[in-house]
Amino acid sequence: MIPGQNQSWVSEFILLGFSSDPTTNSILFIMFLLIYLSSVLGNGLIIMLICLDTQLHTPMYFFLCILALLDMCYVTTTMPQMLVHLLAQSQTISFAGCWLQMFVFGALGITECIFFVVMAYDRYVAICYPLRYTVILNWGLCIQLAAGTWVCGFLSAFLHTFFTMSLPYCGPNKVNHYFCEGPAVRSLACMDTHIIEMVDQLLTVFMGIIPISLIVASYVHIAMAIMKIKSTQGRCKAFSTCASHLTVVTLFYVPATYIYIRPNSSYSPERDKQVSLFYNAFTALLNPVVYSLRNKDIKRAFLKVMGHVRVD
């Protein structure tokens, strides 16, 4: 604690994690280490394949490459520290470290949230305007869209983190979570956080509901375009190009919406840790599986790299 005039201020937080039992923590360490390594390797493989195979140098795979990079960074923000805390005696994190982790985690999460809109727009153009696809989504626009999502994500996360970490924390300093997530840390503030929570929730709704609405609007137009396709085979092929995106959007948005766009009265630390783990770790693990299993181009690129297909 840092002594003040009338009270002490928190200089570090203690992350309680999932369990205090050493045996349970050892089992969790092995399980989460495998999840983390699989996530990094899976997403890293997708990035490598897209970079190496020139046939994958299209807007769709450019965006998929960025999504894989986001997932790699996203899971690395929390998992390595959690793995250390599962085996270490100390589970502390400095105030500045907590601030940084909350900011980076929030920035990457919001960026991914907005980026799904860009990917939905990509599918909308590809299906509704196939002949003008590369004209509309030229490389200049692709780079601008990607850069714009990162800028919006980091600016929004700065506001979220600033509101949370500017609150006075004078004890206790035990965070019932495995990383510095906003709601868990904010619950320790030694003042009424009602107004801050309202502002933060307005920002969250703005950054959550609007992207969801745009994604839904895109897929309404996509569905209408697919229904106009006369052949059943053509409809199935068009829908299959969107199925992977819809799957990863659902895996990300459902748990994230539960955590951030729900009444504060329903806050449950133990349940929130499990839900956070799903959209943080398991989503990053499942995304490469979803895209690789349903994508013939990714499979072909993998076989080419492995030397089973002649390189053009």
PDB file of C-alpha atoms in Angstrom:
ATOM      1  CA  MET A   1       0.000   0.000   0.000  1.00  0.00           C
ATOM      2  CA  ILE A   2       1.076   3.587  -0.638  1.00  0.00           C
ATOM      3  CA  PRO A   3       0.423   5.825   2.403  1.00  0.00           C
ATOM      4  CA  GLY A   4      -1.715   8.896   1.773  1.00  0.00           C
ATOM      5  CA  GLN A   5      -2.895  11.710   4.000  1.00  0.00           C
ATOM      6  CA  ASN A   6      -5.918   9.949   5.457  1.00  0.00           C
ATOM      7  CA  GLN A   7      -5.784   6.450   3.948  1.00  0.00           C
ATOM      8  CA  SER A   8      -3.614   3.932   2.125  1.00  0.00           C
ATOM      9  CA  TRP A   9      -3.732   3.448  -1.619  1.00  0.00           C
ATOM     10  CA  VAL A  10      -3.302   0.131  -3.372  1.00  0.00           C
ATOM     11  CA  SER A  11       0.079  -0.252  -5.115  1.00  0.00           C
ATOM     12  CA  GLU A  12      -0.536  -3.829  -6.288  1.00  0.00           C
ATOM     13  CA  PHE A  13      -3.359  -6.309  -6.737  1.00  0.00           C
ATOM     14  CA  ILE A  14      -3.573  -9.999  -5.912  1.00  0.00           C
ATOM     15  CA  LEU A  15      -5.184 -12.123  -8.632  1.00  0.00           C
ATOM     16  CA  LEU A  16      -6.989 -14.999  -6.912  1.00  0.00           C
ATOM     17  CA  GLY A  17      -7.253 -17.096 -10.080  1.00  0.00           C
ATOM     18  CA  PHE A  18      -9.238 -20.328 -10.141  1.00  0.00           C
ATOM     19  CA  SER A  19      -8.032 -22.276  -7.123  1.00  0.00           C
ATOM     20  CA  SER A  20      -5.708 -22.164  -4.104  1.00  0.00           C
ATOM     21  CA  ASP A  21      -5.087 -25.919  -4.161  1.00  0.00           C
ATOM     22  CA  PRO A  22      -1.576 -26.744  -5.528  1.00  0.00           C
ATOM     23  CA  THR A  23      -2.691 -30.050  -7.081  1.00  0.00           C
ATOM     24  CA  THR A  24      -5.612 -28.431  -8.891  1.00  0.00           C
ATOM     25  CA  ASN A  25      -3.355 -25.605 -10.055  1.00  0.00           C
ATOM     26  CA  SER A  26      -0.846 -28.106 -11.483  1.00  0.00           C
ATOM     27  CA  ILE A  27      -3.599 -29.780 -13.494  1.00  0.00           C
ATOM     28  CA  LEU A  28      -4.917 -26.411 -14.661  1.00  0.00           C
ATOM     29  CA  PHE A  29      -1.378 -25.359 -15.631  1.00  0.00           C
ATOM     30  CA  ILE A  30      -0.957 -28.340 -17.966  1.00  0.00           C
ATOM     31  CA  MET A  31      -4.417 -27.859 -19.478  1.00  0.00           C
ATOM     32  CA  PHE A  32      -4.071 -24.105 -20.017  1.00  0.00           C
ATOM     33  CA  LEU A  33      -0.514 -24.454 -21.324  1.00  0.00           C
ATOM     34  CA  LEU A  34      -1.754 -26.848 -24.007  1.00  0.00           C
ATOM     35  CA  ILE A  35      -4.615 -24.471 -24.859  1.00  0.00           C
ATOM     36  CA  TYR A  36      -2.251 -21.493 -25.091  1.00  0.00           C
ATOM     37  CA  LEU A  37       0.357 -23.272 -27.217  1.00  0.00           C
ATOM     38  CA  SER A  38      -2.342 -24.683 -29.507  1.00  0.00           C
ATOM     39  CA  SER A  39      -3.878 -21.220 -29.922  1.00  0.00           C
ATOM     40  CA  VAL A  40      -0.571 -19.575 -30.776  1.00  0.00           C
ATOM     41  CA  LEU A  41       0.527 -22.361 -33.110  1.00  0.00           C
ATOM     42  CA  GLY A  42      -2.874 -22.590 -34.837  1.00  0.00           C
ATOM     43  CA  ASN A  43      -3.185 -18.873 -35.467  1.00  0.00           C
ATOM     44  CA  GLY A  44       0.499 -18.606 -36.323  1.00  0.00           C
ATOM     45  CA  LEU A  45       0.065 -21.358 -38.909  1.00  0.00           C
ATOM     46  CA  ILE A  46      -2.815 -19.496 -40.571  1.00  0.00           C
ATOM     47  CA  ILE A  47      -0.732 -16.305 -40.724  1.00  0.00           C
ATOM     48  CA  MET A  48       2.225 -18.209 -42.202  1.00  0.00           C
ATOM     49  CA  LEU A  49       0.096 -19.987 -44.836  1.00  0.00           C
ATOM     50  CA  ILE A  50      -1.584 -16.765 -45.952  1.00  0.00           C
ATOM     51  CA  CYS A  51       1.748 -14.942 -46.184  1.00  0.00           C
ATOM     52  CA  LEU A  52       3.487 -17.751 -48.106  1.00  0.00           C
ATOM     53  CA  ASP A  53       0.724 -18.676 -50.576  1.00  0.00           C
ATOM     54  CA  THR A  54       0.184 -15.962 -53.183  1.00  0.00           C
ATOM     55  CA  GLN A  55      -3.217 -17.440 -54.098  1.00  0.00           C
ATOM     56  CA  LEU A  56      -4.400 -16.402 -50.632  1.00  0.00           C
ATOM     57  CA  HIS A  57      -3.419 -12.765 -51.149  1.00  0.00           C
ATOM     58  CA  THR A  58      -7.031 -11.608 -51.383  1.00  0.00           C
ATOM     59  CA  PRO A  59      -9.079  -9.272 -49.137  1.00  0.00           C
ATOM     60  CA  MET A  60     -10.827 -12.196 -47.406  1.00  0.00           C
ATOM     61  CA  TYR A  61      -7.566 -13.849 -46.363  1.00  0.00           C
ATOM     62  CA  PHE A  62      -5.935 -10.524 -45.553  1.00  0.00           C
ATOM     63  CA  PHE A  63      -8.688  -9.976 -42.995  1.00  0.00           C
ATOM     64  CA  LEU A  64      -8.403 -13.566 -41.765  1.00  0.00           C
ATOM     65  CA  CYS A  65      -4.673 -13.034 -41.249  1.00  0.00           C
ATOM     66  CA  ILE A  66      -5.350  -9.963 -39.119  1.00  0.00           C
ATOM     67  CA  LEU A  67      -7.987 -11.869 -37.111  1.00  0.00           C
ATOM     68  CA  ALA A  68      -5.414 -14.595 -36.396  1.00  0.00           C
ATOM     69  CA  LEU A  69      -2.897 -11.942 -35.299  1.00  0.00           C
ATOM     70  CA  LEU A  70      -5.504 -10.385 -33.005  1.00  0.00           C
ATOM     71  CA  ASP A  71      -6.268 -13.770 -31.455  1.00  0.00           C
ATOM     72  CA  MET A  72      -2.570 -14.476 -30.856  1.00  0.00           C
ATOM     73  CA  CYS A  73      -2.059 -11.128 -29.132  1.00  0.00           C
ATOM     74  CA  TYR A  74      -5.361 -11.371 -27.272  1.00  0.00           C
ATOM     75  CA  VAL A  75      -4.617 -14.713 -25.621  1.00  0.00           C
ATOM     76  CA  THR A  76      -0.992 -13.706 -24.911  1.00  0.00           C
ATOM     77  CA  THR A  77      -2.203 -10.694 -22.907  1.00  0.00           C
ATOM     78  CA  THR A  78      -3.583 -12.934 -20.137  1.00  0.00           C
ATOM     79  CA  MET A  79      -2.532 -16.573 -20.464  1.00  0.00           C
ATOM     80  CA  PRO A  80       1.253 -16.404 -19.802  1.00  0.00           C
ATOM     81  CA  GLN A  81       0.735 -14.486 -16.562  1.00  0.00           C
ATOM     82  CA  MET A  82      -2.023 -16.883 -15.500  1.00  0.00           C
ATOM     83  CA  LEU A  83       0.287 -19.824 -16.147  1.00  0.00           C
ATOM     84  CA  VAL A  84       2.998 -18.251 -13.967  1.00  0.00           C
ATOM     85  CA  HIS A  85       0.523 -17.567 -11.163  1.00  0.00           C
ATOM     86  CA  LEU A  86      -0.698 -21.174 -11.228  1.00  0.00           C
ATOM     87  CA  LEU A  87       2.767 -22.366 -10.167  1.00  0.00           C
ATOM     88  CA  ALA A  88       4.220 -19.360  -8.328  1.00  0.00           C
ATOM     89  CA  GLN A  89       3.785 -18.563  -4.633  1.00  0.00           C
ATOM     90  CA  SER A  90       3.046 -14.920  -5.386  1.00  0.00           C
ATOM     91  CA  GLN A  91       0.004 -13.927  -7.448  1.00  0.00           C
ATOM     92  CA  THR A  92       0.516 -10.185  -7.342  1.00  0.00           C
ATOM     93  CA  ILE A  93       0.460  -7.684 -10.183  1.00  0.00           C
ATOM     94  CA  SER A  94       1.524  -4.058  -9.836  1.00  0.00           C
ATOM     95  CA  PHE A  95      -1.000  -1.254 -10.215  1.00  0.00           C
ATOM     96  CA  ALA A  96       0.745  -0.139 -13.423  1.00  0.00           C
ATOM     97  CA  GLY A  97       0.860  -3.736 -14.672  1.00  0.00           C
ATOM     98  CA  CYS A  98      -2.860  -4.126 -14.010  1.00  0.00           C
ATOM     99  CA  TRP A  99      -3.533  -0.844 -15.831  1.00  0.00           C
ATOM    100  CA  LEU A 100      -1.502  -2.006 -18.838  1.00  0.00           C
ATOM    101  CA  GLN A 101      -3.067  -5.473 -18.965  1.00  0.00           C
ATOM    102  CA  MET A 102      -6.591  -4.060 -18.758  1.00  0.00           C
ATOM    103  CA  PHE A 103      -5.815  -1.544 -21.505  1.00  0.00           C
ATOM    104  CA  VAL A 104      -4.190  -3.987 -23.950  1.00  0.00           C
ATOM    105  CA  PHE A 105      -6.805  -6.690 -23.324  1.00  0.00           C
ATOM    106  CA  GLY A 106      -9.624  -4.193 -23.836  1.00  0.00           C
ATOM    107  CA  ALA A 107      -7.987  -2.658 -26.913  1.00  0.00           C
ATOM    108  CA  LEU A 108      -7.546  -6.007 -28.642  1.00  0.00           C
ATOM    109  CA  GLY A 109     -11.046  -7.155 -27.633  1.00  0.00           C
ATOM    110  CA  ILE A 110     -12.765  -4.019 -28.933  1.00  0.00           C
ATOM    111  CA  THR A 111     -10.636  -4.098 -32.098  1.00  0.00           C
ATOM    112  CA  GLU A 112     -11.727  -7.679 -32.754  1.00  0.00           C
ATOM    113  CA  CYS A 113     -15.328  -6.729 -31.997  1.00  0.00           C
ATOM    114  CA  ILE A 114     -15.228  -4.006 -34.682  1.00  0.00           C
ATOM    115  CA  PHE A 115     -13.127  -6.107 -37.034  1.00  0.00           C
ATOM    116  CA  PHE A 116     -15.899  -8.683 -37.320  1.00  0.00           C
ATOM    117  CA  VAL A 117     -17.960  -5.921 -38.984  1.00  0.00           C
ATOM    118  CA  VAL A 118     -15.212  -5.471 -41.578  1.00  0.00           C
ATOM    119  CA  MET A 119     -15.192  -9.213 -42.236  1.00  0.00           C
ATOM    120  CA  ALA A 120     -18.995  -9.199 -42.581  1.00  0.00           C
ATOM    121  CA  TYR A 121     -18.701  -6.347 -45.081  1.00  0.00           C
ATOM    122  CA  ASP A 122     -16.147  -8.395 -47.004  1.00  0.00           C
ATOM    123  CA  ARG A 123     -18.627 -11.293 -47.275  1.00  0.00           C
ATOM    124  CA  TYR A 124     -21.412  -8.856 -48.238  1.00  0.00           C
ATOM    125  CA  VAL A 125     -19.390  -7.441 -51.141  1.00  0.00           C
ATOM    126  CA  ALA A 126     -18.167 -10.898 -52.222  1.00  0.00           C
ATOM    127  CA  ILE A 127     -21.693 -12.343 -52.456  1.00  0.00           C
ATOM    128  CA  CYS A 128     -23.776  -9.323 -53.438  1.00  0.00           C
ATOM    129  CA  TYR A 129     -21.246  -7.779 -55.879  1.00  0.00           C
ATOM    130  CA  PRO A 130     -18.968 -10.684 -56.930  1.00  0.00           C
ATOM    131  CA  LEU A 131     -17.889  -9.122 -60.241  1.00  0.00           C
ATOM    132  CA  ARG A 132     -16.814  -5.886 -58.524  1.00  0.00           C
ATOM    133  CA  TYR A 133     -15.334  -7.536 -55.424  1.00  0.00           C
ATOM    134  CA  THR A 134     -11.664  -6.653 -56.000  1.00  0.00           C
ATOM    135  CA  VAL A 135     -12.600  -3.212 -57.332  1.00  0.00           C
ATOM    136  CA  ILE A 136     -14.653  -2.237 -54.292  1.00  0.00           C
ATOM    137  CA  LEU A 137     -12.365  -3.910 -51.758  1.00  0.00           C
ATOM    138  CA  ASN A 138      -9.073  -2.686 -53.199  1.00  0.00           C
ATOM    139  CA  TRP A 139      -5.917  -2.953 -51.121  1.00  0.00           C
ATOM    140  CA  GLY A 140      -6.028   0.707 -50.138  1.00  0.00           C
ATOM    141  CA  LEU A 141      -9.501   0.339 -48.646  1.00  0.00           C
ATOM    142  CA  CYS A 142      -8.567  -2.951 -46.945  1.00  0.00           C
ATOM    143  CA  ILE A 143      -5.610  -1.336 -45.184  1.00  0.00           C
ATOM    144  CA  GLN A 144      -7.710   1.673 -44.178  1.00  0.00           C
ATOM    145  CA  LEU A 145     -10.455  -0.549 -42.741  1.00  0.00           C
ATOM    146  CA  ALA A 146      -7.952  -2.657 -40.809  1.00  0.00           C
ATOM    147  CA  ALA A 147      -6.072   0.367 -39.457  1.00  0.00           C
ATOM    148  CA  GLY A 148      -9.341   2.092 -38.533  1.00  0.00           C
ATOM    149  CA  THR A 149     -10.476  -0.832 -36.384  1.00  0.00           C
ATOM    150  CA  TRP A 150      -7.177  -0.811 -34.454  1.00  0.00           C
ATOM    151  CA  VAL A 151      -7.368   2.951 -33.851  1.00  0.00           C
ATOM    152  CA  CYS A 152     -10.993   2.770 -32.668  1.00  0.00           C
ATOM    153  CA  GLY A 153     -10.213  -0.224 -30.458  1.00  0.00           C
ATOM    154  CA  PHE A 154      -7.258   1.371 -28.706  1.00  0.00           C
ATOM    155  CA  LEU A 155      -8.982   4.749 -28.219  1.00  0.00           C
ATOM    156  CA  SER A 156     -12.105   3.114 -26.773  1.00  0.00           C
ATOM    157  CA  ALA A 157     -10.040   0.886 -24.483  1.00  0.00           C
ATOM    158  CA  PHE A 158      -8.133   3.922 -23.216  1.00  0.00           C
ATOM    159  CA  LEU A 159     -11.399   5.558 -22.116  1.00  0.00           C
ATOM    160  CA  HIS A 160     -12.603   2.324 -20.473  1.00  0.00           C
ATOM    161  CA  THR A 161      -9.300   1.805 -18.643  1.00  0.00           C
ATOM    162  CA  PHE A 162      -8.972   5.457 -17.642  1.00  0.00           C
ATOM    163  CA  PHE A 163     -12.426   5.510 -16.032  1.00  0.00           C
ATOM    164  CA  THR A 164     -11.740   2.279 -14.134  1.00  0.00           C
ATOM    165  CA  MET A 165      -8.167   2.868 -12.970  1.00  0.00           C
ATOM    166  CA  SER A 166      -8.723   6.534 -12.013  1.00  0.00           C
ATOM    167  CA  LEU A 167     -11.004   5.338  -9.213  1.00  0.00           C
ATOM    168  CA  PRO A 168      -9.546   5.341  -5.677  1.00  0.00           C
ATOM    169  CA  TYR A 169      -8.420   1.888  -4.518  1.00  0.00           C
ATOM    170  CA  CYS A 170      -7.647   1.891  -0.801  1.00  0.00           C
ATOM    171  CA  GLY A 171      -8.145  -1.812  -0.033  1.00  0.00           C
ATOM    172  CA  PRO A 172      -8.905  -4.680  -0.192  1.00  0.00           C
ATOM    173  CA  ASN A 173      -6.689  -5.496  -3.169  1.00  0.00           C
ATOM    174  CA  LYS A 174      -7.713  -9.090  -3.955  1.00  0.00           C
ATOM    175  CA  VAL A 175      -9.182  -9.384  -7.464  1.00  0.00           C
ATOM    176  CA  ASN A 176     -11.393 -12.459  -7.796  1.00  0.00           C
ATOM    177  CA  HIS A 177     -10.258 -13.152 -11.343  1.00  0.00           C
ATOM    178  CA  TYR A 178      -7.296 -14.565 -13.251  1.00  0.00           C
ATOM    179  CA  PHE A 179      -6.460 -11.216 -14.890  1.00  0.00           C
ATOM    180  CA  CYS A 180      -7.276  -7.536 -14.472  1.00  0.00           C
ATOM    181  CA  GLU A 181     -10.715  -7.392 -16.052  1.00  0.00           C
ATOM    182  CA  GLY A 182     -12.635  -4.139 -15.672  1.00  0.00           C
ATOM    183  CA  PRO A 183     -15.725  -5.234 -13.682  1.00  0.00           C
ATOM    184  CA  ALA A 184     -13.653  -7.384 -11.288  1.00  0.00           C
ATOM    185  CA  VAL A 185     -11.177  -4.578 -10.518  1.00  0.00           C
ATOM    186  CA  ARG A 186     -13.811  -1.852 -10.354  1.00  0.00           C
ATOM    187  CA  SER A 187     -15.691  -3.760  -7.640  1.00  0.00           C
ATOM    188  CA  LEU A 188     -12.748  -3.026  -5.281  1.00  0.00           C
ATOM    189  CA  ALA A 189     -12.972   0.763  -5.600  1.00  0.00           C
ATOM    190  CA  CYS A 190     -13.575   2.532  -2.276  1.00  0.00           C
ATOM    191  CA  MET A 191     -16.201   4.941  -3.611  1.00  0.00           C
ATOM    192  CA  ASP A 192     -19.590   4.834  -5.299  1.00  0.00           C
ATOM    193  CA  THR A 193     -18.923   3.683  -8.877  1.00  0.00           C
ATOM    194  CA  HIS A 194     -22.508   4.051 -10.121  1.00  0.00           C
ATOM    195  CA  ILE A 195     -21.819   6.972 -12.482  1.00  0.00           C
ATOM    196  CA  ILE A 196     -18.573   5.453 -13.766  1.00  0.00           C
ATOM    197  CA  GLU A 197     -20.382   2.168 -14.413  1.00  0.00           C
ATOM    198  CA  MET A 198     -23.143   3.980 -16.318  1.00  0.00           C
ATOM    199  CA  VAL A 199     -20.621   5.794 -18.544  1.00  0.00           C
ATOM    200  CA  ASP A 200     -18.628   2.610 -19.055  1.00  0.00           C
ATOM    201  CA  GLN A 201     -21.750   0.645 -19.909  1.00  0.00           C
ATOM    202  CA  LEU A 202     -22.832   3.288 -22.423  1.00  0.00           C
ATOM    203  CA  LEU A 203     -19.424   2.980 -24.119  1.00  0.00           C
ATOM    204  CA  THR A 204     -19.712  -0.802 -24.037  1.00  0.00           C
ATOM    205  CA  VAL A 205     -23.203  -0.769 -25.540  1.00  0.00           C
ATOM    206  CA  PHE A 206     -22.044   1.655 -28.226  1.00  0.00           C
ATOM    207  CA  MET A 207     -19.049  -0.547 -29.098  1.00  0.00           C
ATOM    208  CA  GLY A 208     -21.105  -3.749 -28.882  1.00  0.00           C
ATOM    209  CA  ILE A 209     -24.634  -3.163 -30.143  1.00  0.00           C
ATOM    210  CA  ILE A 210     -23.630  -1.098 -33.174  1.00  0.00           C
ATOM    211  CA  PRO A 211     -21.186  -3.726 -34.556  1.00  0.00           C
ATOM    212  CA  ILE A 212     -23.728  -6.491 -33.927  1.00  0.00           C
ATOM    213  CA  SER A 213     -26.412  -4.473 -35.751  1.00  0.00           C
ATOM    214  CA  LEU A 214     -24.122  -3.869 -38.725  1.00  0.00           C
ATOM    215  CA  ILE A 215     -23.216  -7.563 -38.898  1.00  0.00           C
ATOM    216  CA  VAL A 216     -26.891  -8.545 -38.798  1.00  0.00           C
ATOM    217  CA  ALA A 217     -27.715  -5.991 -41.497  1.00  0.00           C
ATOM    218  CA  SER A 218     -24.910  -7.356 -43.690  1.00  0.00           C
ATOM    219  CA  TYR A 219     -26.160 -10.927 -43.359  1.00  0.00           C
ATOM    220  CA  VAL A 220     -29.755  -9.933 -44.052  1.00  0.00           C
ATOM    221  CA  HIS A 221     -28.595  -8.569 -47.410  1.00  0.00           C
ATOM    222  CA  ILE A 222     -26.396 -11.631 -47.924  1.00  0.00           C
ATOM    223  CA  ALA A 223     -29.328 -13.973 -47.215  1.00  0.00           C
ATOM    224  CA  MET A 224     -31.504 -12.071 -49.674  1.00  0.00           C
ATOM    225  CA  ALA A 225     -28.790 -12.343 -52.329  1.00  0.00           C
ATOM    226  CA  ILE A 226     -28.338 -16.087 -51.685  1.00  0.00           C
ATOM    227  CA  MET A 227     -32.081 -16.708 -52.021  1.00  0.00           C
ATOM    228  CA  LYS A 228     -31.948 -15.228 -55.528  1.00  0.00           C
ATOM    229  CA  ILE A 229     -29.424 -17.864 -56.621  1.00  0.00           C
ATOM    230  CA  LYS A 230     -31.365 -20.470 -58.615  1.00  0.00           C
ATOM    231  CA  SER A 231     -29.195 -23.555 -58.158  1.00  0.00           C
ATOM    232  CA  THR A 232     -29.086 -25.379 -54.817  1.00  0.00           C
ATOM    233  CA  GLN A 233     -25.370 -26.008 -55.260  1.00  0.00           C
ATOM    234  CA  GLY A 234     -24.757 -22.298 -55.775  1.00  0.00           C
ATOM    235  CA  ARG A 235     -26.701 -21.433 -52.625  1.00  0.00           C
ATOM    236  CA  CYS A 236     -24.759 -23.960 -50.554  1.00  0.00           C
ATOM    237  CA  LYS A 237     -21.444 -22.682 -51.875  1.00  0.00           C
ATOM    238  CA  ALA A 238     -22.376 -19.069 -51.110  1.00  0.00           C
ATOM    239  CA  PHE A 239     -23.576 -19.931 -47.617  1.00  0.00           C
ATOM    240  CA  SER A 240     -20.454 -21.993 -46.837  1.00  0.00           C
ATOM    241  CA  THR A 241     -18.266 -18.920 -47.401  1.00  0.00           C
ATOM    242  CA  CYS A 242     -20.148 -17.185 -44.560  1.00  0.00           C
ATOM    243  CA  ALA A 243     -20.561 -20.109 -42.160  1.00  0.00           C
ATOM    244  CA  SER A 244     -17.061 -19.845 -40.680  1.00  0.00           C
ATOM    245  CA  HIS A 245     -17.433 -16.125 -40.041  1.00  0.00           C
ATOM    246  CA  LEU A 246     -20.843 -16.579 -38.424  1.00  0.00           C
ATOM    247  CA  THR A 247     -19.419 -19.309 -36.178  1.00  0.00           C
ATOM    248  CA  VAL A 248     -16.504 -17.245 -34.849  1.00  0.00           C
ATOM    249  CA  VAL A 249     -18.726 -14.177 -34.410  1.00  0.00           C
ATOM    250  CA  THR A 250     -21.114 -16.234 -32.272  1.00  0.00           C
ATOM    251  CA  LEU A 251     -18.276 -17.749 -30.225  1.00  0.00           C
ATOM    252  CA  PHE A 252     -16.919 -14.266 -29.482  1.00  0.00           C
ATOM    253  CA  TYR A 253     -20.019 -12.113 -29.076  1.00  0.00           C
ATOM    254  CA  VAL A 254     -22.229 -14.340 -26.908  1.00  0.00           C
ATOM    255  CA  PRO A 255     -19.865 -14.629 -23.894  1.00  0.00           C
ATOM    256  CA  ALA A 256     -18.468 -11.095 -24.321  1.00  0.00           C
ATOM    257  CA  THR A 257     -21.991  -9.650 -24.374  1.00  0.00           C
ATOM    258  CA  TYR A 258     -22.830 -11.561 -21.201  1.00  0.00           C
ATOM    259  CA  ILE A 259     -19.814 -10.093 -19.392  1.00  0.00           C
ATOM    260  CA  TYR A 260     -20.027  -6.465 -20.505  1.00  0.00           C
ATOM    261  CA  ILE A 261     -23.627  -5.717 -21.524  1.00  0.00           C
ATOM    262  CA  ARG A 262     -25.534  -7.115 -18.578  1.00  0.00           C
ATOM    263  CA  PRO A 263     -26.855  -5.476 -15.395  1.00  0.00           C
ATOM    264  CA  ASN A 264     -24.169  -4.925 -12.747  1.00  0.00           C
ATOM    265  CA  SER A 265     -26.491  -6.535 -10.190  1.00  0.00           C
ATOM    266  CA  SER A 266     -25.976  -9.914 -11.884  1.00  0.00           C
ATOM    267  CA  TYR A 267     -22.182  -9.828 -11.356  1.00  0.00           C
ATOM    268  CA  SER A 268     -20.928 -13.270 -10.314  1.00  0.00           C
ATOM    269  CA  PRO A 269     -17.102 -13.584  -9.951  1.00  0.00           C
ATOM    270  CA  GLU A 270     -16.851 -17.362 -10.312  1.00  0.00           C
ATOM    271  CA  ARG A 271     -19.162 -17.571 -13.318  1.00  0.00           C
ATOM    272  CA  ASP A 272     -17.544 -14.532 -14.933  1.00  0.00           C
ATOM    273  CA  LYS A 273     -14.090 -16.136 -14.732  1.00  0.00           C
ATOM    274  CA  GLN A 274     -15.346 -19.173 -16.630  1.00  0.00           C
ATOM    275  CA  VAL A 275     -17.126 -17.083 -19.283  1.00  0.00           C
ATOM    276  CA  SER A 276     -14.087 -14.798 -19.696  1.00  0.00           C
ATOM    277  CA  LEU A 277     -11.859 -17.829 -20.143  1.00  0.00           C
ATOM    278  CA  PHE A 278     -14.100 -19.041 -22.967  1.00  0.00           C
ATOM    279  CA  TYR A 279     -14.089 -15.878 -25.080  1.00  0.00           C
ATOM    280  CA  ASN A 280     -10.431 -15.147 -24.257  1.00  0.00           C
ATOM    281  CA  ALA A 281      -8.730 -18.542 -24.583  1.00  0.00           C
ATOM    282  CA  PHE A 282     -11.125 -20.975 -26.250  1.00  0.00           C
ATOM    283  CA  THR A 283     -12.214 -18.579 -28.996  1.00  0.00           C
ATOM    284  CA  ALA A 284      -8.584 -18.054 -30.014  1.00  0.00           C
ATOM    285  CA  LEU A 285      -8.158 -21.844 -29.980  1.00  0.00           C
ATOM    286  CA  LEU A 286     -11.297 -22.621 -31.982  1.00  0.00           C
ATOM    287  CA  ASN A 287     -10.998 -19.933 -34.666  1.00  0.00           C
ATOM    288  CA  PRO A 288      -8.156 -21.659 -36.584  1.00  0.00           C
ATOM    289  CA  VAL A 289     -10.017 -24.970 -36.323  1.00  0.00           C
ATOM    290  CA  VAL A 290     -13.230 -23.461 -37.680  1.00  0.00           C
ATOM    291  CA  TYR A 291     -11.500 -21.780 -40.620  1.00  0.00           C
ATOM    292  CA  SER A 292      -9.182 -24.668 -41.488  1.00  0.00           C
ATOM    293  CA  LEU A 293     -11.828 -27.407 -41.327  1.00  0.00           C
ATOM    294  CA  ARG A 294     -14.279 -25.546 -43.560  1.00  0.00           C
ATOM    295  CA  ASN A 295     -11.809 -23.959 -45.952  1.00  0.00           C
ATOM    296  CA  LYS A 296     -10.380 -25.832 -48.935  1.00  0.00           C
ATOM    297  CA  ASP A 297      -7.951 -23.018 -49.760  1.00  0.00           C
ATOM    298  CA  ILE A 298      -6.340 -23.200 -46.310  1.00  0.00           C
ATOM    299  CA  LYS A 299      -6.060 -26.998 -46.595  1.00  0.00           C
ATOM    300  CA  ARG A 300      -4.509 -26.689 -50.062  1.00  0.00           C
ATOM    301  CA  ALA A 301      -2.027 -24.070 -48.837  1.00  0.00           C
ATOM    302  CA  PHE A 302      -1.059 -26.310 -45.920  1.00  0.00           C
ATOM    303  CA  LEU A 303      -0.441 -29.282 -48.223  1.00  0.00           C
ATOM    304  CA  LYS A 304       1.560 -27.058 -50.558  1.00  0.00           C
ATOM    305  CA  VAL A 305       3.787 -25.879 -47.725  1.00  0.00           C
ATOM    306  CA  MET A 306       4.233 -29.471 -46.548  1.00  0.00           C
ATOM    307  CA  GLY A 307       5.390 -30.373 -50.049  1.00  0.00           C
ATOM    308  CA  HIS A 308       2.457 -32.610 -51.046  1.00  0.00           C
ATOM    309  CA  VAL A 309       1.287 -30.276 -53.793  1.00  0.00           C
ATOM    310  CA  ARG A 310       3.464 -28.797 -56.495  1.00  0.00           C
ATOM    311  CA  VAL A 311       4.332 -25.157 -55.789  1.00  0.00           C
ATOM    312  CA  ASP A 312       3.310 -22.875 -58.648  1.00  0.00           C
TER     313      ASP A 312
END
